[in-house]
Short mmCIF file of C-alpha atoms and ligand atoms in Angstrom, two decimals:
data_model
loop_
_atom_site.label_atom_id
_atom_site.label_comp_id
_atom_site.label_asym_id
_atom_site.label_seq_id
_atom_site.Cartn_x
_atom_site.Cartn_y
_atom_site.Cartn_z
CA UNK A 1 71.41 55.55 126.87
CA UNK A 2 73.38 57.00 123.37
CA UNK A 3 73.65 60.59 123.41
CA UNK A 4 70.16 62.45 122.12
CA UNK A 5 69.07 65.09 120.38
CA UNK A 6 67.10 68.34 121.48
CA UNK A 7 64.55 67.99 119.34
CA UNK A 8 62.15 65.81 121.85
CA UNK A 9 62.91 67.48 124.90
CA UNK A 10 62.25 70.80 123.04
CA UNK A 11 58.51 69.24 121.46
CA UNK A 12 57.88 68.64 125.54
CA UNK A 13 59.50 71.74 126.89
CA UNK A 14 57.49 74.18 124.35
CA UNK A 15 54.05 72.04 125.62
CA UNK A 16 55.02 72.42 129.53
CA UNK A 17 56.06 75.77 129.24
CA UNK A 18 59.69 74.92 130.85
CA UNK A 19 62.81 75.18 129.61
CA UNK A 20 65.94 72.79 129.55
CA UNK A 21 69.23 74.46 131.17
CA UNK A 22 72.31 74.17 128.59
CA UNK A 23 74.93 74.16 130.73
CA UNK A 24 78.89 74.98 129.28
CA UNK A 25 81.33 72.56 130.31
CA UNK A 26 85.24 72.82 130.46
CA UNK A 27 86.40 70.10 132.32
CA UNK A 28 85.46 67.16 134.84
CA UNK A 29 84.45 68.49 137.81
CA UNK A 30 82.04 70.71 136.16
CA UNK A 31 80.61 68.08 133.98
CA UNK A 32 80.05 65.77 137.13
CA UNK A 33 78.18 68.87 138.84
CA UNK A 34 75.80 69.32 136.56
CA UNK A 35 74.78 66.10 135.57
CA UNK A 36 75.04 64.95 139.14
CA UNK A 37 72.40 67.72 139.83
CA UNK A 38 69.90 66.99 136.53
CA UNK A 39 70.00 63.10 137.73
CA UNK A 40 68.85 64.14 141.05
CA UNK A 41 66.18 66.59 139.47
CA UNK A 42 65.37 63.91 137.03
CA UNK A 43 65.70 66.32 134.38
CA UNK A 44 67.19 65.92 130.87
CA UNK A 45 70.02 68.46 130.28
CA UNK A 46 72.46 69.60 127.79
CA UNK A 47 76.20 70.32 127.81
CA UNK A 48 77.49 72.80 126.02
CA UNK A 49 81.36 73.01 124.27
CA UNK A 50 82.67 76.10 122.84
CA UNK A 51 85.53 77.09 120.81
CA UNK A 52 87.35 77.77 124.03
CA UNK A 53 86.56 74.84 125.87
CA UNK A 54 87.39 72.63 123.21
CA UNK A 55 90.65 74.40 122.97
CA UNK A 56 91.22 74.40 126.32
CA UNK A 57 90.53 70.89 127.40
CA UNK A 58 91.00 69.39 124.21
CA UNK A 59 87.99 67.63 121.65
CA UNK A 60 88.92 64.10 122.96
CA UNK A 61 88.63 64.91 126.44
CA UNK A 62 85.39 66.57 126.89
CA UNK A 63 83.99 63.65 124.21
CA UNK A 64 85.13 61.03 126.86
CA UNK A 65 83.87 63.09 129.70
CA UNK A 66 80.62 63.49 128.43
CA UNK A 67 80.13 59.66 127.53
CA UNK A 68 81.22 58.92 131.41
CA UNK A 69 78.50 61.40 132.03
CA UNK A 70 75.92 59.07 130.39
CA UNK A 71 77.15 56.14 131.78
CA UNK A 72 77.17 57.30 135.21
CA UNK A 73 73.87 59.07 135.18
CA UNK A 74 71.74 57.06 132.36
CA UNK A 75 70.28 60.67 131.40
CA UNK A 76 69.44 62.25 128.38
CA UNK A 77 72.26 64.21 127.64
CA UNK A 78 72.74 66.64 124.39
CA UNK A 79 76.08 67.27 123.35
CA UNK A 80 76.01 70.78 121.83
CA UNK A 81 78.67 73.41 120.03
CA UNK A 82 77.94 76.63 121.50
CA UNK A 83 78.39 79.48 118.94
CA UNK A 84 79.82 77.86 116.33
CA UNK A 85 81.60 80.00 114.02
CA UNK A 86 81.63 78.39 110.88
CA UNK A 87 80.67 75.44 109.14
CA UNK A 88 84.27 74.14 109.46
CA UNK A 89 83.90 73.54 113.39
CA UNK A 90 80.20 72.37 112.95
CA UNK A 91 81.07 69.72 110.73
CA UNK A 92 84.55 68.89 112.75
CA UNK A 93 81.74 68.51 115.94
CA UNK A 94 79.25 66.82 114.01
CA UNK A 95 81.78 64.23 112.73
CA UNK A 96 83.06 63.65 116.40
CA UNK A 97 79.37 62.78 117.45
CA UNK A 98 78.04 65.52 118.99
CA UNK A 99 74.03 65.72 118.41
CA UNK A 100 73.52 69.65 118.04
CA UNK A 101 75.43 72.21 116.92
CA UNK A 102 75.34 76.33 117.28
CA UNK A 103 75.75 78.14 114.29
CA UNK A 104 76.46 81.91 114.85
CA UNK A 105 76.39 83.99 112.09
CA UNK A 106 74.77 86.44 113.43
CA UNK A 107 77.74 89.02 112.94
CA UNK A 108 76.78 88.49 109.07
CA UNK A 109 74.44 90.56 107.15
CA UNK A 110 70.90 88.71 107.26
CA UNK A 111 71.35 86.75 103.58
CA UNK A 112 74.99 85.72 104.43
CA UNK A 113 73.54 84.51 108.13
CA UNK A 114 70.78 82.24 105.91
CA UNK A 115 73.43 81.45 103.55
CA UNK A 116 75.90 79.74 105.92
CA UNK A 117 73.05 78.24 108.23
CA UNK A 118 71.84 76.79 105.54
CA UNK A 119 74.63 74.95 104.78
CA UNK A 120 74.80 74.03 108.33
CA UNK A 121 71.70 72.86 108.41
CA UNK A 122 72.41 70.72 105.20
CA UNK A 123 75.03 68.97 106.40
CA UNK A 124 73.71 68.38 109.40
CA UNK A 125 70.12 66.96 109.25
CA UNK A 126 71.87 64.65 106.86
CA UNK A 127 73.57 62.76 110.10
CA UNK A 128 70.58 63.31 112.37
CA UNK A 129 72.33 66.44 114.12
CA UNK A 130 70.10 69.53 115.02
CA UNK A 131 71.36 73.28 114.66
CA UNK A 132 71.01 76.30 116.44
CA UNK A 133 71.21 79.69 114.76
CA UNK A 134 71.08 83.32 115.75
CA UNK A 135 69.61 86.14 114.40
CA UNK A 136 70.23 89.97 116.38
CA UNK A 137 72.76 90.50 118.27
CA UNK A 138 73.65 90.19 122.45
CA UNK A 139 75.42 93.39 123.03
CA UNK A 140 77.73 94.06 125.98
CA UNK A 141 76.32 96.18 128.43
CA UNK A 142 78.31 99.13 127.18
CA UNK A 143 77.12 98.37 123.66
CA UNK A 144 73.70 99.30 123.58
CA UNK A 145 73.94 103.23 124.05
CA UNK A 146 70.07 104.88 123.33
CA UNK A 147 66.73 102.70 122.65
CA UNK A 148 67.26 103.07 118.74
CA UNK A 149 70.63 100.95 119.00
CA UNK A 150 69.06 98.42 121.24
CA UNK A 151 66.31 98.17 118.27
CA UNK A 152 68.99 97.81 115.63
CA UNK A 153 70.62 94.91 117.56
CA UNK A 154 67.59 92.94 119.14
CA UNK A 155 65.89 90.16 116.77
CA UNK A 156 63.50 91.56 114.45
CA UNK A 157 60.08 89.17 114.59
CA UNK A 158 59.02 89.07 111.25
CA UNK A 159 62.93 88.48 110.02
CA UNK A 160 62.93 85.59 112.53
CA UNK A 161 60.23 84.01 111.01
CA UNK A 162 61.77 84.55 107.48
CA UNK A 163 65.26 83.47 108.68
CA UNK A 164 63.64 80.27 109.62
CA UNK A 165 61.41 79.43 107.11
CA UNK A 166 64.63 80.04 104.90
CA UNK A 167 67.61 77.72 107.15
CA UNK A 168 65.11 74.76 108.13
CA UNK A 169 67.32 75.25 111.36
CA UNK A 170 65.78 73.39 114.68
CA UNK A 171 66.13 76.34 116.96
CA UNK A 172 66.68 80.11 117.08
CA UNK A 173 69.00 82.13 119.41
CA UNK A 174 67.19 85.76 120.23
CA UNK A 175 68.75 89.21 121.50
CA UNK A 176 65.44 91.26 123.62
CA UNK A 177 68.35 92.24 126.17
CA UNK A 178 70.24 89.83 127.64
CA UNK A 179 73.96 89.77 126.93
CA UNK A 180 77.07 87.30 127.72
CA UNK A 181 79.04 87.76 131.29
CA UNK A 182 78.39 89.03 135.13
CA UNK A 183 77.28 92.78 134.19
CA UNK A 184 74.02 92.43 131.88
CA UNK A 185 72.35 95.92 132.66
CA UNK A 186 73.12 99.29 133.91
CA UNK A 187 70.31 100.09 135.68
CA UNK A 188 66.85 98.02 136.06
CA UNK A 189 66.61 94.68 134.21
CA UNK A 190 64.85 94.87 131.40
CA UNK A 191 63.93 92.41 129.03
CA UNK A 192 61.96 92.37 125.72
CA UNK A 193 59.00 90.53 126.32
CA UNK A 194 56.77 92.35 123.99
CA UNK A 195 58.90 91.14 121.52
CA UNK A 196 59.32 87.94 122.60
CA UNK A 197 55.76 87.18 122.38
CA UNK A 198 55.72 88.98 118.77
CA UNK A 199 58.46 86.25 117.77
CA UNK A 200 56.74 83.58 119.27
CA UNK A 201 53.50 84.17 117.78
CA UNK A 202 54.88 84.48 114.40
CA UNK A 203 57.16 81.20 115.15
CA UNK A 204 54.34 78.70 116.34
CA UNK A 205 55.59 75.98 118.21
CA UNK A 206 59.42 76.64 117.52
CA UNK A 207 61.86 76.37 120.29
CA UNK A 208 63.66 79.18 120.72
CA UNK A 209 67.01 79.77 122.90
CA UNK A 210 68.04 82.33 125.59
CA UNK A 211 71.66 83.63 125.54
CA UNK A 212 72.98 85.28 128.06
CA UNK A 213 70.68 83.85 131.14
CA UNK A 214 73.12 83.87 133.88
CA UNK A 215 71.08 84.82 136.92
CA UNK A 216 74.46 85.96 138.62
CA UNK A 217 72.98 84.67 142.07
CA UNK A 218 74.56 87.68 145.09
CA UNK A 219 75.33 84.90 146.95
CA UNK A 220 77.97 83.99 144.73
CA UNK A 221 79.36 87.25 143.74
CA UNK A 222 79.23 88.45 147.91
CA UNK A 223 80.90 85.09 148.97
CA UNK A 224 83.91 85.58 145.38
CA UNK A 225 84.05 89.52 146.90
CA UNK A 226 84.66 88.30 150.41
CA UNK A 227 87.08 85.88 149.96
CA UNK A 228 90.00 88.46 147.87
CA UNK A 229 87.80 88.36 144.53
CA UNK A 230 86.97 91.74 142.97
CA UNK A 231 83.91 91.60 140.50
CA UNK A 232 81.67 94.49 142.36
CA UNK A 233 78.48 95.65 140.63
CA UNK A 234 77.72 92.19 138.72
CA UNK A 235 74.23 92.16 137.94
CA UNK A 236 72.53 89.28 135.92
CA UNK A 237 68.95 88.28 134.39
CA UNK A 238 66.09 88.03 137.70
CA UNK A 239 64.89 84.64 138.04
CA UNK A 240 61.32 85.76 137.61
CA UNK A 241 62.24 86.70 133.82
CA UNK A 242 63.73 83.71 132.99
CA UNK A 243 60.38 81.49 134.22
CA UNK A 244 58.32 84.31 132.33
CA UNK A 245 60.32 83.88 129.08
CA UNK A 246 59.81 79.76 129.23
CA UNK A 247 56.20 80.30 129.53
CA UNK A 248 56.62 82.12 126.18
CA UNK A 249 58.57 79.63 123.58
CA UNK A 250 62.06 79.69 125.16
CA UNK A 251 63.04 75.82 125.67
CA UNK A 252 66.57 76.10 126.09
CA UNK A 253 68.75 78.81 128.64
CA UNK A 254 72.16 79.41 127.82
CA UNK A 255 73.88 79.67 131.77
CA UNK A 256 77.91 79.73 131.87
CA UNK A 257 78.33 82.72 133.81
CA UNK A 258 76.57 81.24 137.35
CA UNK A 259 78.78 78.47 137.01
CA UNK A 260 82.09 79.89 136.96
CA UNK A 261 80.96 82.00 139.48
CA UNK A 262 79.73 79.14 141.99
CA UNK A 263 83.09 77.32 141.37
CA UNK A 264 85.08 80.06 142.01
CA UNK A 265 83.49 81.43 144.85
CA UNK A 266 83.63 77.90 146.30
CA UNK A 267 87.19 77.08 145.18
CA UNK A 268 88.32 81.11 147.00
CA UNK A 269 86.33 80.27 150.07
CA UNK A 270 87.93 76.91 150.82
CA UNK A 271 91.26 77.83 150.21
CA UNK A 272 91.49 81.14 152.29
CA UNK A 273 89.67 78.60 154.94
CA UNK A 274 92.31 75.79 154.61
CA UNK A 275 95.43 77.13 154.04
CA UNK A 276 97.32 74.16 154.80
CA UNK A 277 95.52 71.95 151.97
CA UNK A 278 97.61 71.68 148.80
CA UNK A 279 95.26 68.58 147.64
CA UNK A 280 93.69 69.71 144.39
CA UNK A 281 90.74 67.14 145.29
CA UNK A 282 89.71 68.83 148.25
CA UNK A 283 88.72 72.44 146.92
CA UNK A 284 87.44 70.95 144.10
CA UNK A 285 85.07 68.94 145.41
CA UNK A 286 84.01 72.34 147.17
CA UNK A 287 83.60 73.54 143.88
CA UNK A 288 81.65 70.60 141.86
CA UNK A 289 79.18 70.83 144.91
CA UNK A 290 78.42 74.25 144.76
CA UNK A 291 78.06 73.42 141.19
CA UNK A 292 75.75 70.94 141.75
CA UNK A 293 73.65 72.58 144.60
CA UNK A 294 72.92 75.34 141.80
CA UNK A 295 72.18 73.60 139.37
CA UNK A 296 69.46 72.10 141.40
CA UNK A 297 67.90 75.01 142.37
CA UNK A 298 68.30 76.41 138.55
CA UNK A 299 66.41 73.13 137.25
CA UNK A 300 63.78 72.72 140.48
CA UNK A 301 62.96 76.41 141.06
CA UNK A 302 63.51 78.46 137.74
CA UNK A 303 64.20 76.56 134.32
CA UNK A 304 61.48 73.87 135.93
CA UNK A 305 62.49 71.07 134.21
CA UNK A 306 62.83 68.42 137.33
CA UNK A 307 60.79 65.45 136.59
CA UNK A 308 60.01 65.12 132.74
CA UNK A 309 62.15 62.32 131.89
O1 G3H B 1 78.80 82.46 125.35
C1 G3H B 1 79.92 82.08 125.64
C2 G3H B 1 80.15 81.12 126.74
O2 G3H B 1 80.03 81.75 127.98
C3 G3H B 1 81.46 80.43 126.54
O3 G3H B 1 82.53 81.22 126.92
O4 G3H B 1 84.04 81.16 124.95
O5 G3H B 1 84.92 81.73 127.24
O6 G3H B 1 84.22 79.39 126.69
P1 G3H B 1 84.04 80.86 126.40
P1 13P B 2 75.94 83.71 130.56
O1 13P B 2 77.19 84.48 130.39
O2 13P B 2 74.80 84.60 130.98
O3 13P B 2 76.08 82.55 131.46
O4 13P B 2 75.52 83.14 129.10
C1 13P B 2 76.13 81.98 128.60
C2 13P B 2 75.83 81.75 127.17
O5 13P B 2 74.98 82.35 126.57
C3 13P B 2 76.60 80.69 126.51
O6 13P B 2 76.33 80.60 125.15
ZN1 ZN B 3 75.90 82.49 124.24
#
């Protein structure tokens, strides 16, 4: 099976209410993780490259990795540039085959955001590739000071619908409180539904995207802590809110954070446990199977994509 593009599995998501986990991806063992896990789930999935992945691992390599992927697995796979700055790297990952790309202009004022997703989009849908935009912002969880700065930086619904209208763009990245990393909130979570519903009633039967989903499992950050990590006080987006939001238009969930954590806590655990092992394949099998293990539970239990392919 060739490489695909969201644009079915988001037309079945949006009717099942479930959303399809894009997973970021930085080298092999955490490609073969996840796809290991969405065969098992029979789910479709989609692997996600950004700027610093593709720097770090190099354009070629990932490519290659991600075609073993289909290979191996026979799954619907999307191959997708996550945050894409500018139309320069969309078109360099659109000419090297990849079947979606993330434009974020988000940073821009709202007409120079439609301006250069536009020309995404252009360029694009004229090679069959779908695109991703963003409109509001996902700020840091020291950015958002009192309610009126949250407001300024969440989506606005009726610019959403405008914005898209505008770009032709396949799917739309929201802010309503969710933000990149291990600490998303100071106190409670709290998400944005009310406004999530507003931009999905306006948007009828539009997929739209969640940044920012890590769930940052305890497990995880207890089991990093205990073996000579220190990232106290990570707190990430409750499962429960996740499920609610898919119910409500979001088809795809951004998650990059659980898996560097479930590597890494792996990856500490076995080497404090087998300090004679100097075989790089040992702790990182430890690490692709904690990988893969939650992954599963991400599709089976809270994304609830397992069986639609
Ligand atoms: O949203 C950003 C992703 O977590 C990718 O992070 O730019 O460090 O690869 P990165
Ligand atoms: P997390 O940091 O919550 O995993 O979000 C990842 C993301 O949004 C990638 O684009
Ligand atoms: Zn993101």
């Amino acid at each position: 099976m060739p490489l695909v593009t969201s644009k079915e599995m988001f037309q079945k998501a949006y009717q099942g209410k479930y959303a399809i986990g894009a997973f970021n991806v930085n080298n092999m063992e955490i490609i073969q993780g996840i796809v290991d896990a969405a065969k098992e789930e029979k789910s479709p999935v989609i692997l996600q490259v950004s700027a610093g992945a593709r720097k770090y691992a190099k354009p070629a390599y990932l490519k290659k990795l991600v075609e073993a992927a289909i290979i191996d697995s026979d799954l619907p796979i999307v191959l997708h540039l996550d945050h894409g700055e500018d139309f320069e790297i969309c078109k360099q990952c659109i000419d090297d085959g990849f079947t979606s790309v993330m434009i974020d202009a988000s940073h821009h004022p709202f007409e120079e955001n439609i301006k250069i997703t536009r020309q995404v989009v252009e360029y694009a849908h004229s090679k069959g590739v779908v695109v991703e935009a963003e409109l509001g912002r996902l700020a840091g969880v020291e950015d958002a000071v009192n309610v009126s700065e949250k407001d300024a930086s969440y989506t606005d619904p009726h610019q959403a619908a405008e914005f898209v209208e505008k770009t032709g763009v396949d799917s739309l990245a929201i802010a309503i409180g969710t933000s990149h990393g291990a600490y998303k909130f100071k106190g409670d979570p709290n998400l944005d539904f009310a406004r999530l519903q507003q931009i999905a009633t306006l948007l009828p039967n539009f997929p739209l995207v969640l940044h920012g989903a890590s769930t940052v499992l305890p497990e995880f950050v207890e089991l990093c802590n205990k073996y000579g990590g220190q990232i106290p006080g990570a707190q990430g987006v409750p499962e429960e809110m996740i499920r609610q939001a898919s119910k409500l238009g979001v088809c795809k969930v951004n998650i990059d954070t659980d898996l560097r954590l479930a590597m890494t806590a792996a990856i500490r655990k076995d080497l404090i446990e087998n300090p004679t092992n100097f075989d790089p394949r040992k702790y990182l099998t430890s690490g692709r199977s904690a990988i893969q293990n939650m992954v599963k539970h991400k599709i089976a239990y809270v994304l609830g994509s397992s069986n639609t392919i």
